[in-house]
GROMACS .gro file of C-alpha atoms in nm:
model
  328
    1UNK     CA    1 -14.311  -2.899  -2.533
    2UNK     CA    2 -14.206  -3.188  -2.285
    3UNK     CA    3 -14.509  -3.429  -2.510
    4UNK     CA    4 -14.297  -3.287  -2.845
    5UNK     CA    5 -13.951  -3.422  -2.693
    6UNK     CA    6 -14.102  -3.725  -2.607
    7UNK     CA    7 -14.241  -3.802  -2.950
    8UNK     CA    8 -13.938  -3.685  -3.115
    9UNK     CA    9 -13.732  -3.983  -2.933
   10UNK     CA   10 -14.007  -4.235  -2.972
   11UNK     CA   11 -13.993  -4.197  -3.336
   12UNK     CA   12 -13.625  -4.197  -3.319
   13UNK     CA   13 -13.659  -4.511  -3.099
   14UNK     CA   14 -13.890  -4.665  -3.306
   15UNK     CA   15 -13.727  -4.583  -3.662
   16UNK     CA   16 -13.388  -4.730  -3.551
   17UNK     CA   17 -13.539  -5.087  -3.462
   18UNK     CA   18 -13.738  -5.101  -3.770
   19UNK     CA   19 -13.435  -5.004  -3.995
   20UNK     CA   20 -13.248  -5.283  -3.853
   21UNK     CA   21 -13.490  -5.474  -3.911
   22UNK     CA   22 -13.568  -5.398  -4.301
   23UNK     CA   23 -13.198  -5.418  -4.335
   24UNK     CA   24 -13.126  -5.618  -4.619
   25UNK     CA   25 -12.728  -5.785  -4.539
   26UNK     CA   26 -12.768  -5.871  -4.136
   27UNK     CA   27 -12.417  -5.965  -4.072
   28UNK     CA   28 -12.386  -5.870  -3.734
   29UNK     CA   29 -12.706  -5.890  -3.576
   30UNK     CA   30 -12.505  -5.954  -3.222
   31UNK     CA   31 -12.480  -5.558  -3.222
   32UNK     CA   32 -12.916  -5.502  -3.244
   33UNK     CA   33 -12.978  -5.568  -2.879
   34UNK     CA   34 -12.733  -5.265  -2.857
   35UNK     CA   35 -12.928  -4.988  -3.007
   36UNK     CA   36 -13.285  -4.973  -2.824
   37UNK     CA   37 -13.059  -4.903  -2.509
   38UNK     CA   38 -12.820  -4.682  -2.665
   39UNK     CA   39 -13.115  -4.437  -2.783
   40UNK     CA   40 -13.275  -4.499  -2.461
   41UNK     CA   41 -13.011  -4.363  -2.288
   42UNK     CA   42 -12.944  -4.078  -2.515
   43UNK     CA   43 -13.311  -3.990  -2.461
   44UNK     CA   44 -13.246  -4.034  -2.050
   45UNK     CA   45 -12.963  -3.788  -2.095
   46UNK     CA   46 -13.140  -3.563  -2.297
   47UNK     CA   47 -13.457  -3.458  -2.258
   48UNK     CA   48 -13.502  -3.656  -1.879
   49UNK     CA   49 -13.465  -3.348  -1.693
   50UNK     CA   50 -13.770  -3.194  -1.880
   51UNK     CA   51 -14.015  -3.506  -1.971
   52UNK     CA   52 -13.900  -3.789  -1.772
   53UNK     CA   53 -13.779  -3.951  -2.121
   54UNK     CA   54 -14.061  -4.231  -2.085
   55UNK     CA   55 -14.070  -4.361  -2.442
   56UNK     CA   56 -14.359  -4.603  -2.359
   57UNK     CA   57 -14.708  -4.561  -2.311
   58UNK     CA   58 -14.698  -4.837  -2.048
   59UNK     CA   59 -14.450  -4.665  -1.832
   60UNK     CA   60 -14.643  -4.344  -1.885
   61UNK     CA   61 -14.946  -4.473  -1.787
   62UNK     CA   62 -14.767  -4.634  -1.488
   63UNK     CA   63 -14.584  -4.378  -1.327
   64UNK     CA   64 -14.869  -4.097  -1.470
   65UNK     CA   65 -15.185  -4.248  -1.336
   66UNK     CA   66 -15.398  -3.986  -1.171
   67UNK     CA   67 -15.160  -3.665  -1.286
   68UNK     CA   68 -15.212  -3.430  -1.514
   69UNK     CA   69 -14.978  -3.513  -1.835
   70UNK     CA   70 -15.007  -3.874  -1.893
   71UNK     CA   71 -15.257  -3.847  -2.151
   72UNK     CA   72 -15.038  -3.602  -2.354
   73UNK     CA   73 -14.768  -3.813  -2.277
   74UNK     CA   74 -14.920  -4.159  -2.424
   75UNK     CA   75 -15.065  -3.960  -2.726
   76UNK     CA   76 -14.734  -3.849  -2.752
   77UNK     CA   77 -14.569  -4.141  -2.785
   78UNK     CA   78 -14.824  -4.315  -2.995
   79UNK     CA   79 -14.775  -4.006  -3.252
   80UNK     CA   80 -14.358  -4.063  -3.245
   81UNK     CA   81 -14.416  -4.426  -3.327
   82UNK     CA   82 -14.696  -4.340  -3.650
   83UNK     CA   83 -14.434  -4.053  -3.721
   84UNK     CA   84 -14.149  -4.310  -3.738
   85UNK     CA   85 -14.357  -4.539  -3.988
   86UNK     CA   86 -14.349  -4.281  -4.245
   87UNK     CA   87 -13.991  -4.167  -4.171
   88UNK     CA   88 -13.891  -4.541  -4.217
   89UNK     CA   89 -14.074  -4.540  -4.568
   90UNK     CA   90 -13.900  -4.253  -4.696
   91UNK     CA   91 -13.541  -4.378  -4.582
   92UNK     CA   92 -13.594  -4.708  -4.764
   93UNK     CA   93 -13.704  -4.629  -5.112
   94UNK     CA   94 -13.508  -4.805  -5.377
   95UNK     CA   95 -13.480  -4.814  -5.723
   96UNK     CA   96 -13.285  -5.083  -5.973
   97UNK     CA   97 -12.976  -4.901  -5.957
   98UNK     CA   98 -12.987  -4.920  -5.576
   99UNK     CA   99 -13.053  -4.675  -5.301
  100UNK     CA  100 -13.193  -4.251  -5.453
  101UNK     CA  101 -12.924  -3.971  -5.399
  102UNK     CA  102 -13.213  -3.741  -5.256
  103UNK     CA  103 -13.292  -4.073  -4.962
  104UNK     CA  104 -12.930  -4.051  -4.865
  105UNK     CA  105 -12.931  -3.673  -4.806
  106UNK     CA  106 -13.255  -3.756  -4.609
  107UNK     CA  107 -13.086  -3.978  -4.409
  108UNK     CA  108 -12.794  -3.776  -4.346
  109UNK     CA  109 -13.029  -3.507  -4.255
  110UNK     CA  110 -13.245  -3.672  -4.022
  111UNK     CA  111 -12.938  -3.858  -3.847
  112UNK     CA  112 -12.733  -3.522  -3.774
  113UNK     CA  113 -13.026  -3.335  -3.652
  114UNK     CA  114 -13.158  -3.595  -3.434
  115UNK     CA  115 -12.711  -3.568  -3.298
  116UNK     CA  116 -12.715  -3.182  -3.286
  117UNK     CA  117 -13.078  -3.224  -3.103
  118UNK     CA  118 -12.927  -3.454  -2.873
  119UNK     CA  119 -12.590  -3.247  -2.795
  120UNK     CA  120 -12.780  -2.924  -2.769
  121UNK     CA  121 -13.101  -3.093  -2.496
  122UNK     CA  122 -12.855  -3.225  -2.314
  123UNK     CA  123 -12.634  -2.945  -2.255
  124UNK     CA  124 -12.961  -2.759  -2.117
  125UNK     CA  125 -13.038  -3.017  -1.885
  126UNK     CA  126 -12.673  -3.023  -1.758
  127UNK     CA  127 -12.582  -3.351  -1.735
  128UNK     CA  128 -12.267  -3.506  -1.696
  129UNK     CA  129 -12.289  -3.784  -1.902
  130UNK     CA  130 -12.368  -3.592  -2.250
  131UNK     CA  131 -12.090  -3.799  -2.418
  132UNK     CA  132 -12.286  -4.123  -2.355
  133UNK     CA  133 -12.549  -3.989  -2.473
  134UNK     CA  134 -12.415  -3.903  -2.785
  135UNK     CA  135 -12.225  -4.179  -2.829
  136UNK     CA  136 -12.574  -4.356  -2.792
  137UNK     CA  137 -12.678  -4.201  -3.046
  138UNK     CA  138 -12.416  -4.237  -3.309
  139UNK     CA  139 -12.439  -4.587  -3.237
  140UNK     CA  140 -12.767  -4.639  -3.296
  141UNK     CA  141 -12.790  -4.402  -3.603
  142UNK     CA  142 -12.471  -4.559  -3.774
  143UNK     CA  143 -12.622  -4.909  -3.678
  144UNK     CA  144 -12.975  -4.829  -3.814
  145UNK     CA  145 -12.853  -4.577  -4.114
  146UNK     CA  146 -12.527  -4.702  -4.263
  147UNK     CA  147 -12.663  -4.918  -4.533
  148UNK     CA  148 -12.853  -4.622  -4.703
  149UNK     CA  149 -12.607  -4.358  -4.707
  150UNK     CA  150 -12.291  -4.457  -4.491
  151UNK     CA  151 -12.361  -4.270  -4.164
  152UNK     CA  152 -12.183  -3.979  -4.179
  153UNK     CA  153 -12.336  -3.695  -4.028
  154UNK     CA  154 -12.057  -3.495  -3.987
  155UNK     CA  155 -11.887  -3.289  -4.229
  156UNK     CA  156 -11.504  -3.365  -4.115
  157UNK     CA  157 -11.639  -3.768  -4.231
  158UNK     CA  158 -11.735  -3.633  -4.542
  159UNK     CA  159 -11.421  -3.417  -4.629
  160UNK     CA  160 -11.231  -3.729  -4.555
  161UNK     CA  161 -11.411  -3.897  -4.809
  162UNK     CA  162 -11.375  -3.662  -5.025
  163UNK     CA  163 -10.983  -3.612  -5.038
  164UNK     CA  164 -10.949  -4.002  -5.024
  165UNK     CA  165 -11.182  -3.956  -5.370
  166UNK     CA  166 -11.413  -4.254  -5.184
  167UNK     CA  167 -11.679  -3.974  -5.291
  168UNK     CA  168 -11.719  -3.737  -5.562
  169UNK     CA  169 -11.685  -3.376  -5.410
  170UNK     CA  170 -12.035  -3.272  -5.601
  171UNK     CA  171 -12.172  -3.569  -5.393
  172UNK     CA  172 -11.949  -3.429  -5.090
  173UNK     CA  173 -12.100  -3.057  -5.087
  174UNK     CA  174 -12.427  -3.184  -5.113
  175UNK     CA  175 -12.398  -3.393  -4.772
  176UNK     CA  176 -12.229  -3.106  -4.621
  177UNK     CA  177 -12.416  -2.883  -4.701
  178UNK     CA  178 -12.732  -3.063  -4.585
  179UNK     CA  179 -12.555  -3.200  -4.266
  180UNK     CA  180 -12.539  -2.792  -4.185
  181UNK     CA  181 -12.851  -2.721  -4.249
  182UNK     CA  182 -12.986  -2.992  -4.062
  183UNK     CA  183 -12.743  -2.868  -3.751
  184UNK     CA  184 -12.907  -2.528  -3.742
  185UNK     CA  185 -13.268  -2.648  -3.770
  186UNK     CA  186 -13.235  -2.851  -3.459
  187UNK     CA  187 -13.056  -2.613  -3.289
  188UNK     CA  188 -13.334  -2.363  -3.342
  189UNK     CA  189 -13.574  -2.628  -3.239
  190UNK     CA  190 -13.393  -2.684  -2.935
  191UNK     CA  191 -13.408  -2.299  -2.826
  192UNK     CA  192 -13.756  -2.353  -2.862
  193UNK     CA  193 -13.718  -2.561  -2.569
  194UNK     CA  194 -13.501  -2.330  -2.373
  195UNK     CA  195 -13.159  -2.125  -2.371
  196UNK     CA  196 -12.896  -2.309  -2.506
  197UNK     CA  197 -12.523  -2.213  -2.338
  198UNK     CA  198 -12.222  -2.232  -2.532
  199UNK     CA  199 -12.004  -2.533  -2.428
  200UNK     CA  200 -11.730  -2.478  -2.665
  201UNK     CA  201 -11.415  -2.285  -2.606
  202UNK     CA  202 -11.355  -1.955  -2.744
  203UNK     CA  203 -11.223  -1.955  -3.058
  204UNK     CA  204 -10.944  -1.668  -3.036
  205UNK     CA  205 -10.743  -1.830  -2.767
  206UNK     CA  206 -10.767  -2.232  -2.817
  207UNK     CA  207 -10.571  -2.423  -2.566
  208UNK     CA  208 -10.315  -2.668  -2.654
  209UNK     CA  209 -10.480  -2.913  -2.484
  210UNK     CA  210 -10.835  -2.893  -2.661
  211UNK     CA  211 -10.634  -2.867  -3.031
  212UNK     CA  212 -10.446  -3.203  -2.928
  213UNK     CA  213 -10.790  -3.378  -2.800
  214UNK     CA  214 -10.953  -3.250  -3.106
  215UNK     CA  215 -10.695  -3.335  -3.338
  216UNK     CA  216 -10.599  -3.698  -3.208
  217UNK     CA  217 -10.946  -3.810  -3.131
  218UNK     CA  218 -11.022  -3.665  -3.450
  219UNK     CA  219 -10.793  -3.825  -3.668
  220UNK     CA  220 -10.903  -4.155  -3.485
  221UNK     CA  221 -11.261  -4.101  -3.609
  222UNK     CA  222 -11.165  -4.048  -3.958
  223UNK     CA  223 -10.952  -4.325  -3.986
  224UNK     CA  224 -11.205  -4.538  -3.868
  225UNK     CA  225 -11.418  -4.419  -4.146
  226UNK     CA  226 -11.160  -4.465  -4.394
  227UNK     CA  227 -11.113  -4.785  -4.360
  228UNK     CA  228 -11.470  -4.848  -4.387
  229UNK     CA  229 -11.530  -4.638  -4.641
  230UNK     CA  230 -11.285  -4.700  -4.869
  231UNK     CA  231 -11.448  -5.062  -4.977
  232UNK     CA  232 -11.615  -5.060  -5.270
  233UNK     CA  233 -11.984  -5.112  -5.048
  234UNK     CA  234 -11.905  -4.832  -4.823
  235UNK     CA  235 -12.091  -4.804  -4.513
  236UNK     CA  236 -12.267  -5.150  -4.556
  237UNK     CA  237 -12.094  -5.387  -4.456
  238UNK     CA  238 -12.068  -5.408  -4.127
  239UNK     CA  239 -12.230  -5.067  -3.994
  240UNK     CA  240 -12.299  -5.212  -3.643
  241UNK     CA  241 -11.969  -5.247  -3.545
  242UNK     CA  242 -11.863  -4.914  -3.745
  243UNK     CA  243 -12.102  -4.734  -3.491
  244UNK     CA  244 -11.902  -4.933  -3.194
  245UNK     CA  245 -11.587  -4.790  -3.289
  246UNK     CA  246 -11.709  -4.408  -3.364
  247UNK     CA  247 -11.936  -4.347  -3.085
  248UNK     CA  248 -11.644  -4.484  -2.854
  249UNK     CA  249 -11.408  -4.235  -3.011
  250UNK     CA  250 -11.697  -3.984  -2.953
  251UNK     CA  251 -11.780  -4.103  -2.604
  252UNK     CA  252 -11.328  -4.115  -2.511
  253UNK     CA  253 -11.306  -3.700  -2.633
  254UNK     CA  254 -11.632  -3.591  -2.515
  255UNK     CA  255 -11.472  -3.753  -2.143
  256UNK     CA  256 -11.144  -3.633  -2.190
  257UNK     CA  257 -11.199  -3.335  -2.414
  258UNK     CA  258 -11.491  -3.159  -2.172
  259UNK     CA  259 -11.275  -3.007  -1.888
  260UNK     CA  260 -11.071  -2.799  -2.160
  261UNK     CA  261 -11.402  -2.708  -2.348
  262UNK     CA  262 -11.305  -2.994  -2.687
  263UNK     CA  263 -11.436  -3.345  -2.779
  264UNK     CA  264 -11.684  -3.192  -3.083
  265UNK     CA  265 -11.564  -3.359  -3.300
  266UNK     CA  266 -11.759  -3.276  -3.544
  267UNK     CA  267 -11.810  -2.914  -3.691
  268UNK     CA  268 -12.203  -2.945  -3.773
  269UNK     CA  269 -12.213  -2.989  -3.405
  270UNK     CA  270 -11.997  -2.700  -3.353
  271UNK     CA  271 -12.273  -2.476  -3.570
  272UNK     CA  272 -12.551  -2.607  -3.402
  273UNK     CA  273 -12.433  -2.530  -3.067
  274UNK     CA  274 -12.292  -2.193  -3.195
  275UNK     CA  275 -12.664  -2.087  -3.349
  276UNK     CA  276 -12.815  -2.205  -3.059
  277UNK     CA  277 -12.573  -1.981  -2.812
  278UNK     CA  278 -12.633  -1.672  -3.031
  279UNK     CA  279 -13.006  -1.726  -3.019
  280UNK     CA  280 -12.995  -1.769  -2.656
  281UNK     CA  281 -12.785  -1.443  -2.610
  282UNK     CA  282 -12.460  -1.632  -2.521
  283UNK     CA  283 -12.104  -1.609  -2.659
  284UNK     CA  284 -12.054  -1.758  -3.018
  285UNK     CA  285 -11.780  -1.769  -3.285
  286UNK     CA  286 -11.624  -2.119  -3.159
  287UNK     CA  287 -11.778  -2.292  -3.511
  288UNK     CA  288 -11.513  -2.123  -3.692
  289UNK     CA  289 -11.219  -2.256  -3.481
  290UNK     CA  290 -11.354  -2.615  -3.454
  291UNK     CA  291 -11.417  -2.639  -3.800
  292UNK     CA  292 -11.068  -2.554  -3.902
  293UNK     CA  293 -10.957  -2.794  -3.639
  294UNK     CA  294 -11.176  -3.083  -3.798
  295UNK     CA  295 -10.986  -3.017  -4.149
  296UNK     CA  296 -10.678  -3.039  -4.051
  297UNK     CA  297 -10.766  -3.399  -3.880
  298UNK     CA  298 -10.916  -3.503  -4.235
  299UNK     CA  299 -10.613  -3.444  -4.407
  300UNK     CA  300 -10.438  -3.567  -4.140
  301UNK     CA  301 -10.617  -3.849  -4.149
  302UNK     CA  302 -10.651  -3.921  -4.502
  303UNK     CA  303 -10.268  -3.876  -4.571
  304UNK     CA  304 -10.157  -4.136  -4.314
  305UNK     CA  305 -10.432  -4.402  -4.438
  306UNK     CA  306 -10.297  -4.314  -4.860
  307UNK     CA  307 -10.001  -4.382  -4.757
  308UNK     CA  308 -10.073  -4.698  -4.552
  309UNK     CA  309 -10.269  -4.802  -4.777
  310UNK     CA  310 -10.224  -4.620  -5.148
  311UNK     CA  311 -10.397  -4.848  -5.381
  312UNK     CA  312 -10.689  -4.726  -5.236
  313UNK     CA  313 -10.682  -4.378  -5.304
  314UNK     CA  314 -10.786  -4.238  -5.587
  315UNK     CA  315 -10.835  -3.879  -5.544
  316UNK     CA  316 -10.569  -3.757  -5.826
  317UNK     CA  317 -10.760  -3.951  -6.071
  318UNK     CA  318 -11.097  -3.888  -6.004
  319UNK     CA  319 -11.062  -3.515  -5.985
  320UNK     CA  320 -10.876  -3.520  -6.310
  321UNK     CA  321 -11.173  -3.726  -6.507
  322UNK     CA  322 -11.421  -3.452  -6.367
  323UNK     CA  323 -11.203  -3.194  -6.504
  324UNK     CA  324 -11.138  -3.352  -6.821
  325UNK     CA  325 -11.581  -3.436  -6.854
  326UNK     CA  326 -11.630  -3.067  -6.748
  327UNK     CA  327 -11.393  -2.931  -7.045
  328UNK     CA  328 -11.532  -3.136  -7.295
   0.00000   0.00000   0.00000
């Protein structure tokens, strides 16, 4: 288990430097120094109470020399970086008319699980500083991912999108639906690992306090995304700095948000932590209640940036052309 965990972050690791580096705009390369730390760090916060989080075969041999798991541990890490070759190759297939539907779902999918992976390892291990971890990661997955299929791994993104009409709602369903599916595998991977508790409040009794956090951090997020994207090359022009500003609005509610049980977020990590509570035994049911809270900070969200900014909505009129194409 503790040799799976570490190949699972190596190829993480390893995938996010060679995305940025097959990247074809590089307009803000000031921000790639940024993400081998940021996933470092998520891996330190995650899985460091049960591996050591070594990601390098040096350091492995280093610190492992004359125990008992070092070998596993460089094998390990030798089969995350080989792994993340072949994950690379699948996220950057192209064709003439530009990047395939089916790679952006697989990006979407392996970003969000490798998030709900990191929320749920880290909440078994404990630590304090889970929203730096996953602000690591969103940072580093936003950085690495954006120019393939925007970087949204999160469902409340994606409705925002959606009732902006920035994306086509058959397009929307299919990333939400994959962004969910994605949450519960890792979560069941994760209780593989060991018992994972729930860490969200009950949904029957929310607290003010947790549907303010929720709801204002939440609207931040999606504006943020708006005005990204809402540009006609959504997602690609400057995802670096995109992943700045969401993993800090991640990292501000996870640190303000924690003491009343908020700061999700994000309601694909709301199902993967719910799944993984049930599995484990523990309370669940808080999915429901966090999800609701997400939509109303999308159409929050989305009606303060149309009417900021209305000439770039177009919502009414693209929902009218796919009713009139499905009538005729």
């Amino acid at each position: 288990t503790r040799g799976g965990l570490q190949a699972v972050y190596v190829c993480v690791l390893c995938a996010a430097v060679l995305n940025l580096s097959m990247q074809r705009e590089r307009r803000h390369q000031y921000l790639d120094p940024l993400v081998a730390p940021a996933v470092v760090l998520a891996a330190c916060v995650a899985i460091g109470w049960s591996s050591g989080a070594c990601l390098n075969p040096a350091i492995a041999l280093t610190l492992g020399a004359g125990g008992e798991h070092w070998l596993l541990f460089v094998a390990a890490q030798l089969a995350g970086g080989a792994a993340a070759v072949y994950v690379v190759q699948g996220l950057r297939q192209r064709s003439v008319l530009g990047v395939p539907f089916q790679t952006k779902l697989l990006a979407e999918a392996f970003g969000t699980a490798v998030l709900v992976a990191t929320v749920c390892l880290s909440q078994q291990g404990g630590s304090k500083l889970q929203p730096l971890a996953v602000g690591g990661v969103l940072l580093a997955s936003v950085a690495s991912l954006g120019d393939i299929s925007g970087a949204h791994f999160n469902p409340m993104v994606t409705m925002c999108l959606m009732l902006h009409g920035s994306m086509s709602r058959g397009d929307g369903f299919n990333y939400i639906g994959v962004q969910l599916a994605a949450a519960c595998a890792a979560a069941w991977l994760c209780c593989c690992v060991g018992p994972v508790e729930a860490s969200v409040a009950p949904v029957q009794l929310p607290s003010v306090g947790l549907c303010g956090v929720e709801v204002v951090f939440g609207g931040l997020l999606a504006l943020v995304v708006l005005r990204d994207g809402s540009s006609d090359d959504a997602g690609q022009k400057a995802p670096g700095c995109v992943g700045v500003a969401v993993s800090g609005c991640v990292v501000g509610a996870g640190l303000l948000g924690g003491p009343v049980g908020g700061g999700i977020l994000n309601p694909a990590v709301a199902v993967g932590l719910d799944l993984g509570s049930w599995m484990s035994g523990g309370p669940w049911g808080s999915a429901v209640g966090f999800t609701m809270l997400g939509a109303v900070s999308a159409a929050l969200a989305t009606a303060l940036f149309s009417a900021m900014q209305p000439s770039t909505s177009t919502c009414p009129a693209q929902w009218v052309a796919e009713y009139r194409g499905r009538v005729d």
